[in-house]
């Protein structure tokens, strides 16, 4: 095992330097541990190194000449799936929780890094190392806020655990991969979800208050493939709000600066990714990146209904039009937003083309954000694949 002595030096860091990424910090949790010693190399917002870490993790680089790999990263397989018996209360059908439980039950891992919520607040994240299926189940459903998942890493080393599964989003996983060799583990499995437009707890409150009819009773929400935000309330009712009706002018500053400058939407460094955006409405989207990811998926295959991924429509004109609309904070009246939602749902991009629509819209927006707010970082911070994606569109000059 790697000596822990270098970590100790980190304890001497002054409080002012505890978040070296400053306003770009996504609160991934690394800096709450003695692994802060590695922050200058490991932090996704200080040292973007997706290319090198992809090779380290998947034993080959992303093939930029393959249109699917350009967008979705290194992968062996992709599919749409849903659990035959969904887990009640999960974000979608609970594929993530099910894989984690199987891995624990079969002894493949001794613990699972996942995120429960605090007793007082269903959306306040509380990262834990789960050691029982019940603890994993209690972490189901998204806490749609920045979550310091890596803050528990010190406990992993202290516990002497050697086989670990980490569930997390892209920025957390980039820092994790960068310190992976320092953790003293024999085996690390990574189950990732895509992630975009995350917020602080205060930002989430503003989003809910600006968008939902009853912010205090929301238990779950998702930006769905039908171009609507679906809110689920405590009484089981569902509320939908068309994307085009969001109060963009009020919400512009809600998203965390880290998420406005992130280009790892699809969690490039996980072994297995479970999201929804490349799948038809109502289905989850699974991407197997490497052999470990395949091993993880195999454990639950008999509990899943699957189908091939599909793609239809053409996103390009919609993305190009959304660039100035977002930039100028245009908000449509609700009747027009609903109408546009209906039209775009009928003729708009679906399946993988919907995923490309979402990636293009966010990458162009984020490219402009970094260019304007951190011009000195632009060249090194934007990965090559993202530059190629952004290049397809005409952006405002400044
Ligand atoms: P469940 O079985 O309900 O398990 C959810 C898991 O997520 C839990 O294990 C929990 O530990 C973990 N988790 C919860 N909150 C966080 C958090 N804040 N940070 C890290 N881990 C967390 N998919 C897309 O296709 N497109 C997106 O734009 C997208 N955005 C997302 C944004 C966030 C903040 C998160 C957490 C996920 C996002 N996803 C996105 C993934 C998607 O919403 C589902 O989480 C995924 O499909 C798994 O669903 P499930 O029912 O299998 O998960
Ligand atoms: Fe530290 Fe993570 Fe914040 Fe970077 S994003 S400064 S590694 S806590």
Coordinates of C-alpha atoms and ligand atoms in Angstrom, one line a residue:
X1 CA 0.0 0.0 0.0
X2 CA 1.2 3.5 -0.7
X3 CA 2.5 5.3 2.4
X4 CA 0.1 7.7 4.0
X5 CA 2.9 10.1 5.1
X6 CA 2.7 12.5 2.1
X7 CA -1.0 13.1 2.8
X8 CA -0.2 14.4 6.3
X9 CA 1.4 17.4 4.8
X10 CA -2.0 18.5 3.6
X11 CA -3.1 19.1 7.1
X12 CA -0.8 22.1 7.2
X13 CA -2.6 23.9 4.4
X14 CA -4.1 27.2 5.5
X15 CA -8.0 27.3 5.5
X16 CA -7.9 29.9 2.7
X17 CA -6.3 27.4 0.4
X18 CA -8.7 24.6 1.2
X19 CA -10.5 25.1 -2.1
X20 CA -7.8 25.9 -4.6
X21 CA -10.3 25.9 -7.5
X22 CA -11.9 28.9 -5.8
X23 CA -15.3 29.8 -7.4
X24 CA -15.0 26.9 -9.9
X25 CA -14.9 24.4 -7.0
X26 CA -17.7 21.8 -7.4
X27 CA -17.4 20.6 -3.7
X28 CA -16.4 17.2 -4.9
X29 CA -15.0 16.5 -1.4
X30 CA -11.4 15.8 -2.2
X31 CA -10.3 18.9 -0.3
X32 CA -12.0 17.7 2.9
X33 CA -9.5 14.9 3.1
X34 CA -5.7 14.6 3.4
X35 CA -5.7 13.8 -0.4
X36 CA -6.0 17.6 -0.8
X37 CA -2.2 17.2 -1.0
X38 CA -2.8 16.1 -4.7
X39 CA -5.4 18.8 -5.5
X40 CA -3.3 20.7 -8.0
X41 CA -3.0 17.6 -10.2
X42 CA -6.3 15.9 -9.3
X43 CA -8.9 18.7 -9.4
X44 CA -11.1 18.7 -12.5
X45 CA -11.2 22.5 -12.5
X46 CA -7.5 23.1 -12.0
X47 CA -6.0 20.4 -14.2
X48 CA -8.3 19.1 -16.9
X49 CA -6.8 15.7 -18.0
X50 CA -9.6 13.7 -19.3
X51 CA -7.6 12.4 -22.2
X52 CA -4.7 11.0 -20.1
X53 CA -7.1 9.5 -17.5
X54 CA -9.2 7.9 -20.2
X55 CA -6.2 6.0 -21.4
X56 CA -5.2 5.1 -17.9
X57 CA -8.7 3.8 -17.1
X58 CA -9.8 2.2 -20.3
X59 CA -6.4 1.2 -21.8
X60 CA -7.1 3.2 -24.9
X61 CA -7.9 6.7 -26.0
X62 CA -11.2 8.0 -27.1
X63 CA -11.5 7.6 -30.9
X64 CA -12.3 11.1 -32.1
X65 CA -13.0 9.9 -35.6
X66 CA -15.9 7.7 -34.4
X67 CA -18.9 10.1 -34.1
X68 CA -20.3 8.1 -31.1
X69 CA -17.0 8.1 -29.2
X70 CA -16.5 11.8 -29.9
X71 CA -19.8 12.5 -28.1
X72 CA -20.1 9.7 -25.5
X73 CA -16.5 8.7 -24.8
X74 CA -14.7 5.3 -24.8
X75 CA -17.3 2.5 -24.8
X76 CA -17.8 -1.1 -25.8
X77 CA -21.5 -1.2 -25.7
X78 CA -24.6 1.0 -25.3
X79 CA -28.3 0.1 -24.7
X80 CA -31.6 1.3 -23.3
X81 CA -32.8 -0.6 -20.3
X82 CA -35.2 -0.5 -17.4
X83 CA -35.7 -2.7 -14.4
X84 CA -38.5 -5.3 -14.8
X85 CA -39.4 -4.5 -11.2
X86 CA -38.4 -0.9 -10.5
X87 CA -37.2 0.1 -7.1
X88 CA -39.9 2.4 -5.6
X89 CA -38.5 5.9 -4.9
X90 CA -35.5 5.5 -7.1
X91 CA -34.6 8.3 -9.6
X92 CA -35.6 6.1 -12.6
X93 CA -36.0 2.4 -12.2
X94 CA -33.1 1.9 -9.7
X95 CA -30.5 0.2 -11.9
X96 CA -27.7 2.1 -10.1
X97 CA -28.8 0.9 -6.6
X98 CA -29.5 -2.6 -7.9
X99 CA -25.9 -3.0 -9.3
X100 CA -24.4 -1.7 -6.1
X101 CA -26.5 -4.1 -4.0
X102 CA -25.5 -7.1 -6.1
X103 CA -21.8 -6.1 -5.9
X104 CA -22.0 -5.9 -2.1
X105 CA -24.1 -9.1 -1.7
X106 CA -21.7 -11.1 -3.9
X107 CA -18.7 -9.9 -2.0
X108 CA -17.2 -8.1 -5.0
X109 CA -16.8 -5.0 -2.8
X110 CA -16.7 -4.4 0.9
X111 CA -18.2 -0.9 0.7
X112 CA -20.0 1.5 -1.7
X113 CA -19.5 5.3 -1.7
X114 CA -22.9 6.8 -2.3
X115 CA -25.0 9.7 -1.1
X116 CA -27.9 9.7 1.3
X117 CA -29.6 12.8 2.5
X118 CA -29.7 14.4 5.9
X119 CA -32.6 13.8 8.2
X120 CA -33.7 17.4 8.1
X121 CA -33.6 18.0 4.3
X122 CA -34.3 15.5 1.5
X123 CA -32.1 17.4 -0.9
X124 CA -29.0 18.0 1.4
X125 CA -26.4 15.4 0.4
X126 CA -24.7 13.2 3.0
X127 CA -22.0 11.0 1.4
X128 CA -21.4 7.6 3.1
X129 CA -19.6 4.4 2.7
X130 CA -22.5 1.9 2.6
X131 CA -21.8 -1.6 3.9
X132 CA -25.3 -3.0 3.8
X133 CA -28.0 -3.2 1.0
X134 CA -30.3 -1.1 3.3
X135 CA -27.7 1.7 3.4
X136 CA -27.4 1.6 -0.4
X137 CA -31.2 1.7 -0.8
X138 CA -31.4 4.7 1.5
X139 CA -29.1 6.5 -1.0
X140 CA -31.4 6.0 -4.0
X141 CA -32.8 9.0 -5.9
X142 CA -30.7 12.1 -7.0
X143 CA -29.8 14.7 -4.5
X144 CA -29.7 17.4 -7.2
X145 CA -27.0 19.5 -5.5
X146 CA -23.2 19.6 -5.4
X147 CA -22.2 16.7 -3.2
X148 CA -18.9 16.1 -1.5
X149 CA -18.8 12.4 -2.3
X150 CA -15.0 12.1 -2.0
X151 CA -15.0 13.5 1.5
X152 CA -15.3 9.9 2.8
X153 CA -12.1 8.7 1.1
X154 CA -10.0 9.1 4.2
X155 CA -12.4 6.7 6.0
X156 CA -11.8 4.1 3.2
X157 CA -8.1 4.1 3.9
X158 CA -8.5 4.1 7.7
X159 CA -11.0 1.2 7.5
X160 CA -8.5 -1.0 5.7
X161 CA -11.1 -1.7 3.0
X162 CA -9.5 -3.1 -0.2
X163 CA -12.4 -3.5 -2.6
X164 CA -14.6 -0.5 -3.2
X165 CA -17.4 0.7 -5.5
X166 CA -17.8 4.5 -6.0
X167 CA -21.0 6.0 -7.4
X168 CA -20.5 9.5 -8.6
X169 CA -20.7 12.2 -11.2
X170 CA -18.0 13.4 -13.6
X171 CA -16.0 15.9 -11.5
X172 CA -15.9 13.6 -8.5
X173 CA -14.8 10.7 -10.7
X174 CA -12.0 12.7 -12.4
X175 CA -10.5 13.6 -9.0
X176 CA -11.0 10.0 -7.9
X177 CA -9.2 8.6 -10.9
X178 CA -6.3 11.0 -10.4
X179 CA -5.7 9.8 -6.8
X180 CA -6.8 6.2 -7.4
X181 CA -3.3 4.8 -6.9
X182 CA -2.9 6.5 -3.6
X183 CA -5.9 4.9 -2.0
X184 CA -4.3 1.5 -1.2
X185 CA -7.1 -0.4 -2.8
X186 CA -6.8 -3.8 -4.6
X187 CA -9.9 -3.1 -6.7
X188 CA -11.9 0.0 -7.5
X189 CA -15.1 -0.1 -9.4
X190 CA -16.7 3.1 -10.7
X191 CA -20.4 3.4 -11.5
X192 CA -21.1 6.8 -12.9
X193 CA -24.1 8.9 -13.9
X194 CA -24.1 11.7 -16.4
X195 CA -24.5 15.1 -14.8
X196 CA -25.2 18.7 -15.9
X197 CA -26.5 22.0 -14.5
X198 CA -26.0 21.1 -10.8
X199 CA -26.6 23.7 -8.1
X200 CA -25.8 24.5 -4.5
X201 CA -28.6 23.9 -2.0
X202 CA -29.5 27.6 -2.1
X203 CA -29.5 27.5 -5.9
X204 CA -31.8 24.5 -5.9
X205 CA -34.2 26.4 -3.7
X206 CA -34.3 29.2 -6.2
X207 CA -34.8 26.8 -9.1
X208 CA -37.7 25.1 -7.3
X209 CA -39.3 28.4 -6.3
X210 CA -38.9 29.9 -9.8
X211 CA -40.2 26.8 -11.6
X212 CA -42.5 24.6 -9.5
X213 CA -46.1 25.4 -8.4
X214 CA -45.3 23.9 -5.0
X215 CA -41.5 24.0 -4.2
X216 CA -41.8 22.6 -0.7
X217 CA -43.4 19.3 -1.7
X218 CA -41.1 18.3 -4.6
X219 CA -39.5 15.0 -3.8
X220 CA -37.9 14.3 -7.2
X221 CA -37.4 16.0 -10.5
X222 CA -35.7 15.3 -13.9
X223 CA -35.2 17.2 -17.2
X224 CA -36.8 14.5 -19.4
X225 CA -36.4 13.5 -23.0
X226 CA -39.8 15.0 -23.8
X227 CA -38.3 18.5 -23.4
X228 CA -40.1 19.0 -20.0
X229 CA -39.1 19.1 -16.4
X230 CA -41.0 16.5 -14.5
X231 CA -41.6 17.3 -10.8
X232 CA -42.9 14.6 -8.5
X233 CA -44.7 15.8 -5.4
X234 CA -45.1 14.3 -1.9
X235 CA -48.8 13.4 -2.7
X236 CA -47.6 11.4 -5.8
X237 CA -48.8 13.9 -8.3
X238 CA -46.6 14.9 -11.3
X239 CA -46.1 18.5 -12.6
X240 CA -44.5 19.2 -15.9
X241 CA -42.9 22.4 -17.1
X242 CA -41.7 22.8 -20.7
X243 CA -37.9 23.6 -21.0
X244 CA -38.8 26.5 -23.2
X245 CA -40.9 28.0 -20.5
X246 CA -38.1 28.1 -17.9
X247 CA -37.4 31.6 -16.6
X248 CA -33.9 31.7 -18.2
X249 CA -33.3 35.3 -17.1
X250 CA -33.8 34.4 -13.4
X251 CA -32.1 31.0 -13.7
X252 CA -29.0 32.1 -15.5
X253 CA -27.0 32.5 -12.3
X254 CA -28.4 29.5 -10.5
X255 CA -26.1 26.8 -12.0
X256 CA -22.8 26.4 -10.1
X257 CA -19.8 28.0 -11.9
X258 CA -18.2 24.5 -11.9
X259 CA -21.1 23.1 -13.9
X260 CA -21.0 26.1 -16.3
X261 CA -17.4 25.2 -17.1
X262 CA -17.7 21.4 -17.2
X263 CA -17.2 19.3 -20.3
X264 CA -17.6 15.9 -18.8
X265 CA -21.3 15.5 -19.1
X266 CA -21.1 11.8 -19.8
X267 CA -18.8 10.7 -17.0
X268 CA -15.9 9.6 -19.3
X269 CA -13.9 7.9 -16.6
X270 CA -16.5 5.6 -15.1
X271 CA -16.4 1.8 -15.9
X272 CA -20.2 1.8 -16.4
X273 CA -22.5 4.8 -16.9
X274 CA -26.2 4.8 -16.2
X275 CA -28.3 7.8 -17.2
X276 CA -31.3 8.4 -19.4
X277 CA -30.6 11.0 -22.1
X278 CA -29.6 8.6 -24.9
X279 CA -32.7 6.4 -24.4
X280 CA -36.3 6.7 -25.5
X281 CA -38.7 8.4 -23.1
X282 CA -39.1 6.3 -19.9
X283 CA -36.0 4.2 -20.4
X284 CA -32.5 4.4 -18.8
X285 CA -29.4 4.6 -20.9
X286 CA -26.4 2.4 -20.2
X287 CA -22.9 2.7 -21.5
X288 CA -20.3 0.0 -20.9
X289 CA -16.9 1.6 -21.1
X290 CA -14.6 -1.3 -20.3
X291 CA -14.4 -4.9 -19.1
X292 CA -15.1 -4.0 -15.5
X293 CA -18.2 -2.2 -16.5
X294 CA -19.4 -5.3 -18.4
X295 CA -18.7 -7.4 -15.4
X296 CA -20.9 -5.0 -13.3
X297 CA -23.8 -5.0 -15.8
X298 CA -23.8 -8.8 -16.2
X299 CA -24.7 -9.0 -12.5
X300 CA -28.2 -7.5 -13.1
X301 CA -28.9 -8.4 -16.7
X302 CA -31.6 -10.9 -15.7
X303 CA -33.4 -8.1 -13.8
X304 CA -33.5 -5.8 -16.8
X305 CA -35.6 -5.4 -20.0
X306 CA -33.3 -4.0 -22.7
X307 CA -33.5 -2.7 -26.2
X308 CA -31.0 -1.3 -28.7
X309 CA -30.3 2.5 -28.7
X310 CA -32.1 4.4 -31.4
X311 CA -31.6 7.8 -33.0
X312 CA -33.9 10.1 -35.0
X313 CA -34.3 13.8 -35.9
X314 CA -31.7 16.5 -36.5
X315 CA -30.6 18.6 -33.5
X316 CA -28.3 21.1 -35.3
X317 CA -30.8 23.9 -36.1
X318 CA -32.4 23.7 -32.6
X319 CA -29.0 24.0 -31.0
X320 CA -27.9 26.9 -33.1
X321 CA -31.1 28.8 -32.3
X322 CA -30.8 28.1 -28.6
X323 CA -27.4 29.7 -28.3
X324 CA -28.5 33.4 -28.6
X325 CA -31.8 32.7 -26.9
X326 CA -30.0 31.4 -23.8
X327 CA -27.3 34.0 -24.0
X328 CA -29.9 36.8 -23.9
X329 CA -32.0 35.1 -21.3
X330 CA -35.1 34.9 -23.5
X331 CA -38.2 33.5 -21.8
X332 CA -41.2 32.5 -23.8
X333 CA -44.8 33.1 -22.6
X334 CA -46.1 29.8 -21.2
X335 CA -48.6 29.2 -24.0
X336 CA -45.8 29.5 -26.6
X337 CA -43.5 27.4 -24.5
X338 CA -46.1 24.6 -24.3
X339 CA -46.8 24.8 -28.0
X340 CA -43.1 24.7 -28.9
X341 CA -42.7 21.7 -26.5
X342 CA -45.4 19.8 -28.3
X343 CA -44.0 20.5 -31.7
X344 CA -40.4 19.7 -30.8
X345 CA -41.5 16.5 -29.0
X346 CA -43.2 15.3 -32.2
X347 CA -40.5 16.2 -34.7
X348 CA -37.4 16.9 -32.5
X349 CA -34.3 14.8 -31.8
X350 CA -34.8 11.5 -30.1
X351 CA -32.6 8.8 -28.5
X352 CA -28.9 9.4 -29.2
X353 CA -29.8 12.5 -31.2
X354 CA -31.5 14.0 -28.1
X355 CA -28.3 13.2 -26.1
X356 CA -26.3 15.0 -28.7
X357 CA -28.7 17.9 -28.6
X358 CA -28.2 18.2 -24.8
X359 CA -24.4 17.9 -25.1
X360 CA -24.2 20.5 -27.9
X361 CA -26.4 23.0 -26.1
X362 CA -24.4 22.7 -22.8
X363 CA -21.0 22.6 -24.4
X364 CA -21.6 25.7 -26.5
X365 CA -23.0 27.5 -23.4
X366 CA -20.1 26.4 -21.2
X367 CA -17.5 27.2 -23.8
X368 CA -18.8 30.8 -23.9
X369 CA -18.9 30.9 -20.1
X370 CA -15.2 29.9 -19.8
X371 CA -14.2 32.2 -22.6
X372 CA -15.8 35.2 -20.9
X373 CA -15.1 34.5 -17.3
X374 CA -11.8 32.5 -17.4
X375 CA -10.2 33.3 -20.8
X376 CA -6.7 32.3 -19.5
X377 CA -8.1 28.8 -18.8
X378 CA -9.9 28.2 -22.1
X379 CA -7.2 26.4 -24.1
X380 CA -6.2 23.9 -21.4
X381 CA -9.5 23.5 -19.7
X382 CA -11.6 22.5 -22.8
X383 CA -10.8 19.0 -23.8
X384 CA -10.1 18.3 -27.5
X385 CA -13.4 16.4 -28.1
X386 CA -15.4 19.3 -26.7
X387 CA -13.5 21.8 -29.0
X388 CA -14.5 19.6 -32.0
X389 CA -18.2 19.5 -30.9
X390 CA -18.3 23.3 -30.2
X391 CA -16.7 24.1 -33.6
X392 CA -19.8 22.9 -35.4
X393 CA -21.7 26.1 -34.3
X394 CA -21.4 29.8 -34.8
X395 CA -21.0 31.4 -31.4
X396 CA -21.4 35.1 -30.5
X397 CA -18.1 37.0 -30.9
X398 CA -17.7 37.9 -27.3
Ligands
LIG1 P1 -30.9 5.3 -8.2 O1 -31.0 3.8 -8.0 O2 -32.1 6.1 -7.6 O3 -29.5 5.8 -7.5 C1 -29.1 7.1 -7.6 C2 -27.7 7.1 -7.2 O4 -27.2 8.5 -7.4 C3 -27.5 6.9 -5.7 O5 -26.6 5.7 -5.6 C4 -26.8 8.1 -5.1 O6 -25.6 7.7 -4.4 C5 -26.3 8.8 -6.4 N1 -26.4 10.3 -6.2 C6 -27.5 11.0 -5.8 N2 -27.2 12.3 -5.9 C7 -25.9 12.4 -6.2 C8 -25.1 13.6 -6.4 N3 -25.5 14.8 -6.2 N4 -23.8 13.3 -6.8 C9 -23.4 12.1 -7.0 N5 -24.1 11.0 -6.9 C10 -25.4 11.2 -6.5 N6 -28.6 11.5 -16.5 C11 -28.7 11.9 -17.8 O7 -28.9 11.1 -18.7 N7 -28.6 13.3 -18.1 C12 -28.4 14.2 -17.1 O8 -28.4 15.4 -17.4 C13 -28.3 13.8 -15.8 N8 -28.1 14.7 -14.8 C14 -27.8 14.3 -13.5 C15 -27.5 15.2 -12.5 C16 -27.2 14.7 -11.2 C17 -26.8 15.7 -10.1 C18 -27.3 13.3 -10.9 C19 -27.0 12.8 -9.5 C20 -27.6 12.4 -11.9 C21 -27.9 12.9 -13.2 N9 -28.2 12.0 -14.2 C22 -28.4 12.4 -15.5 C23 -28.4 10.5 -13.9 C24 -29.9 10.1 -13.7 O9 -30.7 11.2 -13.2 C25 -30.1 9.0 -12.8 O10 -29.4 9.2 -11.6 C26 -29.5 7.7 -13.3 O11 -30.2 7.4 -14.5 C27 -29.7 6.6 -12.3 O12 -31.0 6.3 -12.0 P2 -31.4 5.1 -11.1 O13 -32.9 5.0 -10.9 O14 -30.7 3.9 -11.6 O15 -30.7 5.6 -9.7
LIG2 FE1 -11.0 20.5 -4.2 FE2 -12.9 19.1 -5.5 FE3 -13.2 21.8 -5.1 FE4 -11.4 20.9 -6.8 S1 -13.6 20.6 -7.0 S2 -11.1 22.5 -5.3 S3 -10.7 19.0 -5.8 S4 -13.2 20.2 -3.5

